[in-house]
Amino acid sequence: MARIAVLFAFASLVRIPLIAQQNPSPTQPFPSTFDTEFPKGDALRNITEPVFLGKTTFLQRLGEGGRIQQSSPTPAPQRPPLGLVLCGGSARAYAHIGVLKALEKAGIYPDFIVASSMGAIVGMLYASGYSPDDIQMLLHAIPLESYFNIVIPTNGGLINTEIFRATLRKLIGKLDLSETEIPIIVTAEDLKFRQQIWIAEGPFDRVMTSAFAMPAIFEPQPFDNFELIDAGATIIAPVEPALQLSDRLIISTAFYDRTMNFSSPITVLNRAVDIGKTRVGMEEIQKSNAFVIRNDVENLSYMQFSDPDIIISKGEQSATAALEKLNPDVRSHLENSPPSDFFEHRSRIHDSLIRTIRQLQSGEMPSASFMMRGVPILRLLEPFSRVPGETGTEPCVGASLAFSISKLRAGISYFSALGPEPGKEWAVETGIRANPIGSLNLWLTTRLWGVYGSTYILDHKPEYWEFSGLVKSTTALQNNKIGFQLGGDVFLTTMGAVATWQTLGLVEALSTQKFSKTGALLQPWYSAEAGAFVENTSGAQIAAGIQSTLMGGLRSTWITPKARAFAKVSLNGQEFAESKFDGFRSSASRGSALSDLITNIEIAVVLRDMYLDMAEALLCRNFELAPFFDTRWSNASGENFHMSDWATGLSFSFEARAFGLAPATISLYGSYTGSKVFTLQIRTGVLLSGQ
């Protein structure tokens, strides 16, 4: 101990460090080995460097589009360009449409835009010349998510976007991002080199699908030498590119700050991903010194794509409130005029958009590039209605190899029926759909039906050949559609004998006007179709006659009365087989008849503002509860026309949407009939639908 004490005393006198210093002196910094371990050109070092595609052209366009303040007789020095940053946020990014409305009302037009994820969809449409009102109209008129195709994930994602891209090309044309009316940068992330990509040039459709390619949900998008995904995977606010171009910025946010239940692992995963990108986004916004519009959408689900008007309205209100807080000097600093031919270009875009929307609503297919993908088949429920020539309505599970090129869609499928009819346990199918001209669409389908043998999977016994065809054409008018369809089915035994066949031709008319809470208190709607049929579904006799359906009702905020009448009458005295797709909501047995009249009356209570979010993966909305009363009037040979049955009960329907895909409507109903049959069924769609 004495020796240790002497040693410490000596060290204190001569200041010999017994322990190495923890911090190097300011004059002799600790040598960094970063450049040694990660030399220039190293793949990991490059991760921190973004790649700016189209930088030269973008900077040239931005310089040419610079604004000069004209508020005084002597022009002031040129101000920095005004940049608009549109953050990601899935459905919440619809708020940017409302923000653009408010900015334009205040005389504020951006010189350039930087956007990512869903913010890029809004930003790109606006930059190409669409007005905010046109973007909103497009969301209602053409649900773009309905052009997404679920595929077997052999290309890195569950959803293929080729048909969406084809639709976008039909709407926008073959536009390059460097040719938009307003210069725009879209951010994405590259899977190969792990760098952020700033895109200012390239095919418009490919850039947009790269912007929202949510990892594992959408297939990564090949772009030059990159494999791109949604930049929202790493950052929700793309502020850095804008900061490198100007210090005069407006940032529109679409953050997420809901109360969450972390009992679901999906919710935990979503929040875990959200933490990092939101933190980085907030740091970028904080250092930007920008005019920030915090949109009041943070409590909404990221899948709430079915409520664009609500979200857009919140964005407009948020932007208006933010602008009102500014003093006049700061507000004048933001005022910015559009390019000289901005509104002329917008007018041309609007006229073209109206024509294209009507073409798509009429059934015209967008011209697609070649695509071949494996597609899963999973149909659990039957629909309410089916006409001859329609296929893909039976519950089944299987897979298909699907092809698309130009205006042709084709596929080869195998599936196993769920709850099959006799002789129809499995099927091998080839199908083709073509759109040769205008809105004329042709479907041709061939199926080989059979049953399983004793070894089930390995033993297939063919029973029937089915040949189906459908021809359909529709014309979309202002608030209505008119059209016709002709379809037929033929079933042959494997020996070539005819089993059954049926054909049906219909002329259709449909009111398509959407309900608006701000419109009339009650809005009428109708749907009507009438035509002729020929079939031999009851024995070997051929029945020929007429068939028609008439539906109508009144849309309102809460209560919606609806009525329907379906009639089928044989005119040659031969009976036809009654169908389970006639709209009589009961499982009561069907027989043969000379005439049928089905009536349906219901008063639906619609909960339009209510939605249910399940673990951030499934969104349910448009809940509708309706007591109903159905009647069946019929007669067979030797009978008078009479009410043969009635059914009363309760129907419950809702829309279900997963990961922002097109929603599926599901209906559950329970009924009791005069023939003492209790029925509880689940089907897809809504029987009395005005859409």
XYZ file of C-alpha atoms in Angstrom:
691
model
C 0.000 0.000 0.000
C 2.855 2.367 0.783
C 4.358 1.769 -2.658
C 1.014 2.554 -4.379
C 0.667 5.789 -2.382
C 4.189 6.870 -3.342
C 3.475 6.083 -7.016
C 0.332 8.257 -7.092
C 2.135 11.109 -5.330
C 4.965 10.968 -7.834
C 2.601 10.891 -10.764
C 0.780 13.952 -9.516
C 4.035 15.864 -9.217
C 5.374 15.020 -12.682
C 1.881 14.791 -14.297
C 2.430 11.328 -15.773
C -0.957 10.014 -16.997
C -1.620 6.666 -15.365
C -4.800 6.137 -17.502
C -4.989 6.954 -21.240
C -6.934 10.124 -21.983
C -10.555 9.425 -23.027
C -10.776 12.495 -25.259
C -8.014 13.657 -27.617
C -6.790 17.206 -27.200
C -8.257 19.841 -29.531
C -4.897 20.332 -31.194
C -4.418 16.604 -31.796
C -7.813 15.135 -32.850
C -8.328 11.408 -32.751
C -7.512 10.124 -36.226
C -10.632 9.045 -38.217
C -10.367 5.773 -40.099
C -13.653 6.238 -42.005
C -11.953 7.018 -45.328
C -9.679 4.043 -44.848
C -12.447 1.593 -44.042
C -14.970 3.080 -46.494
C -12.977 4.590 -49.379
C -14.632 6.680 -52.066
C -16.626 4.469 -54.397
C -17.351 1.891 -51.710
C -20.912 0.572 -52.015
C -21.783 1.245 -48.371
C -20.304 4.736 -48.454
C -22.392 5.590 -51.512
C -25.601 4.901 -49.577
C -25.459 8.391 -48.096
C -25.276 10.061 -51.514
C -28.585 10.541 -53.374
C -28.712 10.076 -57.130
C -30.319 12.982 -59.006
C -31.709 11.769 -62.354
C -32.298 14.613 -64.806
C -30.518 17.205 -62.688
C -29.144 19.285 -65.570
C -32.468 19.560 -67.367
C -34.333 20.271 -64.140
C -32.008 23.109 -63.109
C -32.229 24.573 -66.583
C -36.050 24.495 -66.483
C -36.104 25.991 -63.004
C -33.811 28.802 -64.057
C -35.974 29.595 -67.058
C -39.063 29.583 -64.881
C -37.746 31.987 -62.249
C -40.157 34.695 -61.125
C -39.558 38.470 -60.959
C -41.558 40.459 -58.472
C -43.724 42.981 -60.364
C -45.385 44.813 -57.481
C -43.501 48.075 -58.216
C -42.746 49.951 -61.456
C -39.104 49.003 -61.111
C -38.755 45.220 -60.977
C -37.123 43.981 -57.816
C -34.267 41.512 -57.926
C -35.350 38.030 -58.842
C -36.593 36.082 -55.864
C -35.596 32.483 -55.142
C -37.948 29.995 -56.782
C -40.934 28.933 -54.704
C -40.863 25.229 -53.912
C -43.773 23.078 -52.767
C -42.996 19.901 -50.811
C -45.783 17.286 -50.720
C -45.191 14.666 -48.041
C -46.247 11.044 -48.232
C -49.007 9.619 -46.109
C -51.048 7.134 -48.192
C -54.724 8.159 -48.264
C -53.978 11.132 -45.991
C -51.991 12.645 -48.879
C -55.312 13.455 -50.588
C -55.186 16.496 -48.298
C -52.620 18.008 -50.689
C -55.409 18.455 -53.251
C -57.222 20.730 -50.792
C -53.952 22.523 -50.032
C -53.466 23.254 -53.730
C -56.992 24.673 -53.892
C -56.279 27.029 -50.995
C -52.903 28.102 -52.385
C -54.378 28.934 -55.777
C -57.132 30.989 -54.154
C -54.372 32.936 -52.399
C -52.510 33.506 -55.693
C -49.713 31.077 -54.838
C -48.380 28.818 -57.604
C -45.145 26.855 -57.084
C -42.142 27.167 -59.372
C -41.208 23.567 -58.629
C -42.537 20.603 -56.642
C -40.792 17.897 -54.631
C -42.962 14.946 -53.645
C -42.822 11.350 -52.515
C -45.132 8.371 -52.084
C -48.836 9.283 -52.384
C -47.874 12.942 -52.335
C -46.132 12.254 -55.652
C -49.389 11.094 -57.268
C -51.030 14.417 -56.415
C -47.912 16.400 -57.267
C -47.328 14.705 -60.624
C -50.930 15.149 -61.763
C -50.824 18.813 -60.732
C -47.446 19.341 -62.395
C -48.722 17.799 -65.638
C -51.524 20.371 -65.841
C -54.445 18.913 -63.876
C -56.292 21.407 -61.705
C -57.040 20.403 -58.091
C -60.721 20.043 -59.061
C -59.791 17.766 -61.977
C -57.681 15.570 -59.698
C -60.621 15.281 -57.299
C -62.987 14.461 -60.164
C -60.595 11.780 -61.419
C -60.532 10.079 -58.008
C -64.320 9.759 -58.128
C -64.755 8.935 -61.793
C -62.000 6.343 -62.178
C -61.021 4.423 -59.026
C -57.423 3.923 -60.119
C -56.857 1.226 -57.504
C -59.271 -1.009 -59.441
C -56.531 -1.350 -62.085
C -54.139 -3.052 -59.647
C -53.757 -6.809 -60.165
C -52.969 -9.209 -57.320
C -50.321 -11.697 -58.455
C -48.312 -14.574 -57.066
C -45.293 -12.765 -55.519
C -42.502 -13.999 -57.780
C -41.360 -10.445 -58.632
C -40.991 -9.031 -55.140
C -44.576 -7.911 -54.529
C -48.221 -8.955 -54.331
C -49.561 -6.310 -56.723
C -48.640 -5.729 -60.361
C -49.224 -2.236 -61.756
C -48.973 -2.790 -65.523
C -52.684 -2.165 -66.178
C -52.530 0.888 -63.894
C -49.603 2.209 -65.936
C -51.545 1.595 -69.138
C -54.482 3.545 -67.704
C -52.164 6.376 -66.722
C -50.747 6.516 -70.252
C -54.298 6.769 -71.595
C -55.027 9.639 -69.202
C -51.749 11.537 -69.517
C -50.251 10.316 -72.777
C -46.623 9.294 -73.246
C -45.291 12.166 -71.172
C -41.773 12.407 -69.806
C -41.398 13.834 -66.318
C -39.040 16.481 -67.712
C -41.893 17.796 -69.889
C -44.447 18.620 -67.186
C -45.862 22.137 -66.966
C -44.254 22.591 -63.537
C -40.802 21.051 -62.856
C -41.069 18.257 -60.302
C -38.744 15.929 -58.408
C -40.100 12.581 -57.221
C -38.147 10.661 -54.605
C -37.797 6.887 -54.439
C -35.480 4.330 -52.855
C -33.300 1.882 -54.784
C -33.076 -1.714 -53.583
C -29.867 -2.527 -55.473
C -27.563 0.238 -54.280
C -29.612 1.416 -51.266
C -29.443 5.039 -52.380
C -32.218 7.583 -52.489
C -33.138 8.467 -56.068
C -34.356 11.939 -57.019
C -36.211 11.590 -60.296
C -36.745 14.594 -62.566
C -36.922 12.767 -65.893
C -38.247 9.484 -67.204
C -41.566 7.942 -68.326
C -44.385 9.549 -66.353
C -46.192 6.255 -65.695
C -43.062 4.437 -64.509
C -42.075 7.287 -62.197
C -45.513 7.333 -60.572
C -45.625 3.586 -59.935
C -42.102 3.801 -58.488
C -43.233 6.571 -56.139
C -45.949 4.497 -54.427
C -44.370 1.013 -54.697
C -44.877 0.093 -51.052
C -42.315 -2.620 -50.171
C -43.610 -6.217 -50.349
C -47.080 -4.986 -51.372
C -46.273 -3.616 -54.846
C -43.683 -5.090 -57.173
C -40.442 -3.032 -57.238
C -40.238 -0.930 -60.389
C -37.254 -1.315 -62.758
C -35.964 2.141 -63.662
C -32.679 2.580 -65.553
C -30.250 0.470 -63.531
C -32.320 0.659 -60.349
C -35.076 -1.319 -58.651
C -37.237 1.353 -57.048
C -39.644 1.324 -54.134
C -41.642 3.957 -52.281
C -39.371 6.524 -50.593
C -41.933 6.568 -47.783
C -40.220 3.438 -46.480
C -37.426 5.639 -45.126
C -38.648 9.238 -45.017
C -42.093 10.774 -45.187
C -41.078 14.401 -45.863
C -38.772 14.860 -48.904
C -37.377 18.214 -47.804
C -33.673 17.776 -48.624
C -33.963 18.076 -52.437
C -36.036 21.256 -52.039
C -33.524 22.775 -49.599
C -30.747 22.341 -52.155
C -32.775 24.366 -54.665
C -34.303 27.197 -52.626
C -34.934 28.570 -49.151
C -38.411 29.753 -50.165
C -40.501 26.687 -49.429
C -44.006 25.547 -48.573
C -44.318 22.124 -46.948
C -47.639 20.279 -46.832
C -47.638 17.417 -44.323
C -49.757 14.271 -44.032
C -48.410 12.775 -40.837
C -49.870 9.995 -38.733
C -50.520 10.452 -35.021
C -53.487 8.299 -34.037
C -54.145 6.507 -30.785
C -53.138 2.917 -31.476
C -53.632 -0.463 -29.857
C -50.355 -2.361 -29.946
C -51.852 -5.785 -29.288
C -51.617 -6.595 -33.010
C -48.172 -7.407 -34.453
C -49.191 -5.659 -37.701
C -49.860 -2.452 -35.776
C -46.524 -2.795 -33.974
C -44.709 -3.301 -37.279
C -46.423 -0.285 -38.862
C -45.511 1.934 -35.909
C -41.917 0.625 -35.868
C -41.482 1.622 -39.526
C -43.239 4.939 -38.924
C -40.987 5.998 -36.024
C -37.788 6.410 -38.035
C -39.215 8.040 -41.152
C -41.397 10.460 -39.194
C -38.473 11.430 -36.930
C -36.225 12.152 -39.914
C -39.059 14.021 -41.622
C -39.632 16.235 -38.599
C -35.914 17.002 -38.379
C -35.849 17.999 -42.066
C -38.906 20.228 -41.699
C -37.533 21.852 -38.557
C -34.306 22.939 -40.239
C -36.028 24.126 -43.431
C -37.378 27.467 -42.146
C -40.351 26.824 -44.450
C -44.004 27.802 -44.363
C -45.506 24.582 -43.025
C -49.107 23.495 -43.513
C -49.938 20.840 -40.942
C -52.929 19.043 -42.397
C -55.567 17.920 -39.936
C -55.528 14.296 -41.107
C -53.254 12.714 -38.532
C -56.074 10.695 -36.949
C -57.172 9.092 -40.245
C -56.282 5.613 -41.454
C -53.668 5.387 -44.191
C -56.123 3.134 -46.093
C -59.041 5.577 -46.104
C -58.971 5.972 -49.899
C -62.774 5.777 -50.108
C -63.200 9.185 -48.444
C -61.300 11.597 -50.718
C -63.768 14.464 -50.261
C -63.413 14.406 -46.475
C -59.611 14.385 -46.656
C -59.456 17.035 -49.391
C -61.734 19.299 -47.382
C -59.506 18.922 -44.330
C -56.486 19.885 -46.422
C -58.165 23.009 -47.782
C -59.292 24.069 -44.318
C -55.821 23.456 -42.859
C -54.092 25.468 -45.590
C -56.588 28.332 -45.355
C -56.144 28.529 -41.582
C -52.348 28.480 -41.924
C -52.397 31.285 -44.509
C -54.669 33.422 -42.344
C -52.101 33.315 -39.543
C -49.449 34.971 -41.712
C -48.817 38.700 -41.600
C -49.207 40.508 -44.964
C -45.455 40.866 -45.545
C -44.750 37.167 -45.129
C -47.790 36.251 -47.196
C -46.697 38.525 -50.043
C -43.342 36.747 -49.976
C -45.205 33.536 -50.912
C -47.404 34.999 -53.637
C -46.303 33.640 -56.967
C -47.838 33.778 -60.433
C -48.171 30.725 -62.689
C -46.433 30.324 -66.074
C -47.837 32.487 -68.866
C -49.757 29.699 -70.657
C -50.661 27.808 -67.476
C -54.443 28.152 -67.686
C -54.630 27.581 -71.442
C -52.744 24.329 -70.994
C -54.978 23.400 -68.058
C -58.105 23.982 -70.169
C -56.848 21.604 -72.858
C -55.984 19.012 -70.210
C -59.480 19.293 -68.716
C -61.218 18.671 -72.054
C -58.994 15.680 -72.741
C -59.618 14.305 -69.245
C -63.409 14.432 -69.660
C -63.205 12.486 -72.935
C -60.852 9.878 -71.484
C -62.931 9.376 -68.346
C -66.023 8.691 -70.439
C -64.086 6.225 -72.575
C -62.840 4.324 -69.514
C -66.276 4.389 -67.870
C -67.730 2.975 -71.087
C -65.450 -0.037 -70.828
C -62.572 0.862 -73.126
C -59.437 -0.968 -72.056
C -56.122 0.875 -71.816
C -53.442 -0.484 -74.129
C -50.986 -2.460 -71.996
C -47.436 -3.616 -72.587
C -46.774 -7.349 -72.562
C -47.154 -8.837 -69.096
C -47.213 -12.444 -67.889
C -47.811 -13.236 -64.223
C -49.085 -16.013 -62.022
C -52.352 -14.971 -60.403
C -53.932 -16.599 -57.342
C -57.628 -17.489 -57.533
C -59.581 -17.260 -54.285
C -63.310 -16.626 -54.428
C -65.160 -17.482 -51.235
C -68.615 -16.052 -51.939
C -71.166 -16.066 -54.733
C -72.551 -12.793 -56.116
C -76.209 -11.783 -56.053
C -76.599 -11.898 -59.811
C -75.190 -13.733 -62.811
C -76.097 -13.641 -66.502
C -75.231 -16.174 -69.215
C -71.681 -15.721 -70.456
C -70.313 -14.436 -67.149
C -67.615 -16.582 -65.587
C -65.610 -16.320 -62.401
C -68.666 -16.193 -60.160
C -68.430 -19.570 -58.409
C -66.567 -19.941 -55.080
C -63.257 -21.649 -55.809
C -59.531 -21.743 -55.132
C -56.759 -22.146 -57.668
C -54.224 -20.323 -59.813
C -53.938 -18.782 -63.247
C -51.206 -17.781 -65.667
C -52.390 -14.400 -66.945
C -51.231 -12.518 -70.042
C -51.883 -8.991 -71.254
C -50.780 -7.104 -74.343
C -52.356 -4.133 -76.047
C -56.149 -4.479 -75.589
C -56.058 -8.224 -75.074
C -56.208 -10.101 -71.767
C -55.904 -13.883 -71.567
C -55.319 -16.605 -69.024
C -54.998 -20.340 -68.393
C -56.393 -21.466 -65.043
C -56.979 -24.439 -62.820
C -59.276 -24.267 -59.821
C -61.166 -26.414 -57.359
C -64.761 -25.461 -56.638
C -65.906 -24.792 -53.080
C -69.383 -26.235 -52.511
C -69.516 -27.620 -56.060
C -72.546 -28.593 -58.120
C -72.756 -32.229 -59.348
C -70.033 -32.938 -61.902
C -68.269 -29.608 -61.266
C -65.636 -30.201 -58.601
C -62.682 -28.903 -60.618
C -62.084 -27.049 -63.883
C -59.323 -26.251 -66.340
C -60.091 -22.945 -68.040
C -58.811 -20.859 -70.909
C -60.216 -17.360 -71.217
C -59.717 -14.322 -73.380
C -61.033 -10.759 -73.258
C -60.611 -8.364 -76.153
C -61.562 -4.743 -76.769
C -61.388 -4.487 -80.572
C -63.054 -1.110 -80.992
C -64.519 1.664 -78.838
C -66.327 0.278 -75.800
C -67.086 -3.107 -77.406
C -65.739 -5.915 -75.209
C -65.680 -9.633 -75.992
C -65.200 -12.485 -73.503
C -64.671 -16.096 -74.613
C -64.150 -18.892 -72.100
C -63.679 -22.648 -72.414
C -63.768 -24.937 -69.392
C -63.339 -28.631 -68.828
C -65.280 -29.568 -65.701
C -64.842 -32.792 -63.757
C -64.900 -34.644 -60.456
C -62.144 -36.052 -58.292
C -61.624 -39.794 -58.088
C -60.661 -41.884 -55.114
C -57.112 -40.504 -54.983
C -58.529 -36.965 -55.167
C -55.593 -34.834 -56.309
C -54.119 -37.318 -58.788
C -57.385 -38.693 -60.146
C -59.393 -36.260 -62.310
C -62.490 -37.468 -64.144
C -63.797 -35.105 -66.852
C -67.571 -34.639 -66.967
C -68.517 -31.526 -68.981
C -67.271 -29.034 -71.503
C -68.463 -25.464 -71.004
C -68.274 -22.780 -73.688
C -69.203 -19.232 -72.650
C -69.271 -15.995 -74.546
C -70.227 -12.439 -73.681
C -70.405 -9.298 -75.819
C -70.883 -5.977 -74.044
C -70.814 -2.311 -74.958
C -71.598 0.733 -72.816
C -71.764 4.448 -73.472
C -71.149 6.831 -70.547
C -73.104 10.079 -70.725
C -73.190 13.030 -68.307
C -74.755 11.230 -65.338
C -75.985 8.058 -67.007
C -74.875 4.958 -68.853
C -76.628 3.070 -71.626
C -75.520 -0.142 -73.265
C -76.240 -3.701 -74.267
C -74.916 -7.172 -73.598
C -75.383 -10.550 -75.221
C -74.172 -13.698 -73.518
C -74.534 -17.439 -73.624
C -73.416 -20.744 -72.091
C -73.331 -24.239 -73.568
C -72.664 -27.371 -71.501
C -71.694 -30.568 -73.306
C -70.936 -33.969 -71.869
C -67.481 -35.292 -72.608
C -69.165 -37.568 -75.166
C -70.382 -34.484 -77.064
C -74.073 -34.552 -76.107
C -75.693 -31.201 -75.260
C -76.591 -30.956 -71.558
C -77.970 -27.423 -71.171
C -77.581 -24.072 -72.899
C -78.899 -20.561 -72.452
C -78.572 -17.149 -74.085
C -79.636 -13.703 -72.941
C -79.544 -10.315 -74.602
C -80.132 -7.148 -72.571
C -80.330 -3.413 -73.113
C -79.278 -1.466 -70.004
C -79.661 2.050 -68.622
C -78.102 3.251 -65.378
C -78.080 6.508 -63.419
C -74.507 7.062 -62.238
C -74.754 10.315 -60.290
C -72.991 10.025 -56.944
C -74.565 11.065 -53.660
C -73.113 14.229 -52.139
C -73.739 15.409 -48.603
C -73.590 18.988 -49.807
C -76.101 18.392 -52.593
C -79.831 17.746 -52.541
C -81.409 16.213 -49.458
C -82.730 13.314 -51.533
C -81.139 12.197 -54.792
C -82.994 9.704 -56.985
C -81.247 6.890 -58.834
C -82.403 4.154 -61.145
C -81.179 1.157 -63.094
C -83.132 -0.637 -65.802
C -82.482 -3.491 -68.187
C -84.696 -5.444 -70.552
C -84.127 -8.139 -73.124
C -84.888 -11.606 -74.419
C -83.736 -15.112 -73.513
C -83.662 -18.553 -75.108
C -82.649 -21.637 -73.091
C -83.259 -25.311 -72.402
C -82.515 -25.354 -68.664
C -85.659 -27.352 -67.801
C -85.395 -30.745 -69.421
C -84.858 -30.787 -73.175
C -87.528 -28.192 -73.966
C -86.560 -24.812 -75.370
C -88.049 -21.819 -73.562
C -87.998 -18.377 -75.135
C -89.245 -15.127 -73.681
C -88.425 -11.776 -72.118
C -86.526 -10.751 -68.997
C -86.188 -7.374 -67.294
C -85.018 -5.752 -64.070
C -85.925 -2.336 -62.713
C -84.318 -0.802 -59.603
C -84.613 2.613 -58.037
C -84.443 4.560 -54.842
C -83.536 7.752 -53.070
C -80.076 8.458 -51.673
C -79.834 10.520 -48.527
C -77.441 11.056 -45.657
C -78.896 8.383 -43.379
C -82.039 6.680 -44.716
C -82.161 5.216 -48.228
C -85.352 3.527 -49.470
C -84.856 1.090 -52.367
C -87.069 -1.103 -54.552
C -86.467 -3.720 -57.241
C -88.564 -5.827 -59.593
C -87.256 -8.753 -61.646
C -89.478 -10.415 -64.254
C -88.888 -13.410 -66.516
C -91.669 -14.715 -68.756
C -91.679 -17.589 -71.237
C -93.633 -16.658 -74.366
C -93.679 -20.057 -76.115
C -95.366 -22.079 -73.358
C -92.183 -23.964 -72.325
C -90.833 -23.849 -68.781
C -87.414 -22.595 -67.666
C -85.450 -23.473 -64.517
C -85.679 -20.851 -61.769
C -82.285 -19.521 -60.678
C -80.707 -18.801 -57.303
C -79.475 -15.538 -58.890
C -82.992 -14.118 -59.271
C -82.732 -11.847 -56.192
C -85.211 -13.685 -53.936
C -83.290 -13.655 -50.662
C -83.933 -17.186 -49.486
C -82.471 -20.645 -49.968
C -85.957 -22.030 -50.602
C -85.900 -24.565 -53.427
C -86.363 -23.406 -56.998
C -88.306 -25.367 -59.589
C -89.467 -24.782 -63.144
C -91.822 -22.001 -64.169
C -93.476 -20.281 -67.079
C -93.095 -16.879 -65.445
C -91.393 -15.314 -62.446
C -91.797 -11.940 -60.765
C -89.503 -11.084 -57.854
C -90.034 -7.878 -55.884
C -87.641 -6.481 -53.281
C -88.293 -3.577 -50.933
C -85.911 -2.348 -48.248
C -85.225 0.753 -46.180
C -81.519 1.008 -45.535
C -79.890 2.865 -42.669
C -76.502 3.997 -44.010
C -73.634 4.889 -41.685
C -71.522 6.855 -44.168
C -69.170 8.473 -41.647
C -68.392 5.324 -39.684
C -65.400 3.113 -40.409
C -63.597 0.274 -38.668
C -59.829 -0.073 -38.927
C -58.532 -3.552 -38.098
C -54.847 -3.677 -37.179
C -53.893 -1.148 -39.869
C -54.456 -3.856 -42.506
C -58.210 -3.989 -43.147
C -60.577 -1.031 -43.396
C -64.345 -1.543 -43.310
C -66.783 1.268 -44.129
C -70.114 2.129 -45.781
C -72.056 0.083 -43.261
C -75.655 -0.422 -44.315
C -78.412 -2.113 -42.308
C -81.710 -2.775 -44.072
C -84.919 -4.582 -43.132
C -86.409 -6.069 -46.311
C -89.474 -7.785 -47.700
C -89.271 -9.916 -50.868
C -92.031 -11.646 -52.795
C -92.003 -14.346 -55.469
C -94.850 -14.556 -57.958
C -94.836 -17.437 -60.449
C -96.753 -20.072 -62.309
C -95.911 -23.407 -63.887
C -97.847 -25.394 -66.494
C -101.496 -25.726 -65.474
C -101.232 -23.081 -62.712
C -102.520 -19.565 -62.325
C -100.084 -16.739 -61.660
C -99.885 -16.353 -57.877
C -97.603 -15.382 -54.972
C -95.682 -18.580 -54.454
C -93.537 -17.373 -51.550
C -92.384 -14.376 -49.562
C -89.298 -13.628 -47.495
C -88.625 -11.065 -44.822
C -85.491 -10.388 -42.884
C -82.514 -8.143 -42.280
C -79.578 -7.377 -44.566
C -76.205 -6.024 -43.465
C -73.548 -4.920 -45.956
C -70.200 -3.129 -45.867
C -67.112 -2.379 -47.936
C -63.837 -4.076 -47.004
C -60.503 -2.779 -48.253
C -57.023 -4.223 -47.601
C -53.802 -2.232 -48.139
C -55.590 0.362 -50.250
C -56.824 -2.081 -52.901
C -60.194 -1.689 -54.584
C -62.871 -2.466 -51.987
C -65.031 -5.575 -52.003
C -68.640 -5.265 -50.891
C -69.903 -8.059 -48.651
C -73.539 -8.650 -47.734
C -74.916 -10.822 -44.961
C -78.638 -11.461 -44.716
C -81.018 -13.575 -42.689
C -84.553 -14.295 -43.831
C -87.657 -16.327 -43.041
C -90.123 -17.313 -45.755
C -93.772 -18.244 -46.096
C -92.606 -21.759 -46.947
C -91.021 -21.882 -43.459
C -87.414 -21.783 -44.635
C -84.848 -19.914 -42.549
C -81.814 -18.682 -44.499
C -78.503 -17.158 -43.420
C -76.183 -16.342 -46.337
C -73.138 -14.252 -47.221
C -72.674 -12.930 -50.763
C -70.541 -10.409 -52.601
C -72.012 -7.148 -53.818
C -75.323 -5.507 -52.961
C -78.629 -6.653 -54.435
C -80.192 -3.189 -54.636
C -77.248 -1.081 -55.757
C -77.483 2.220 -57.537
C -73.820 2.235 -58.612
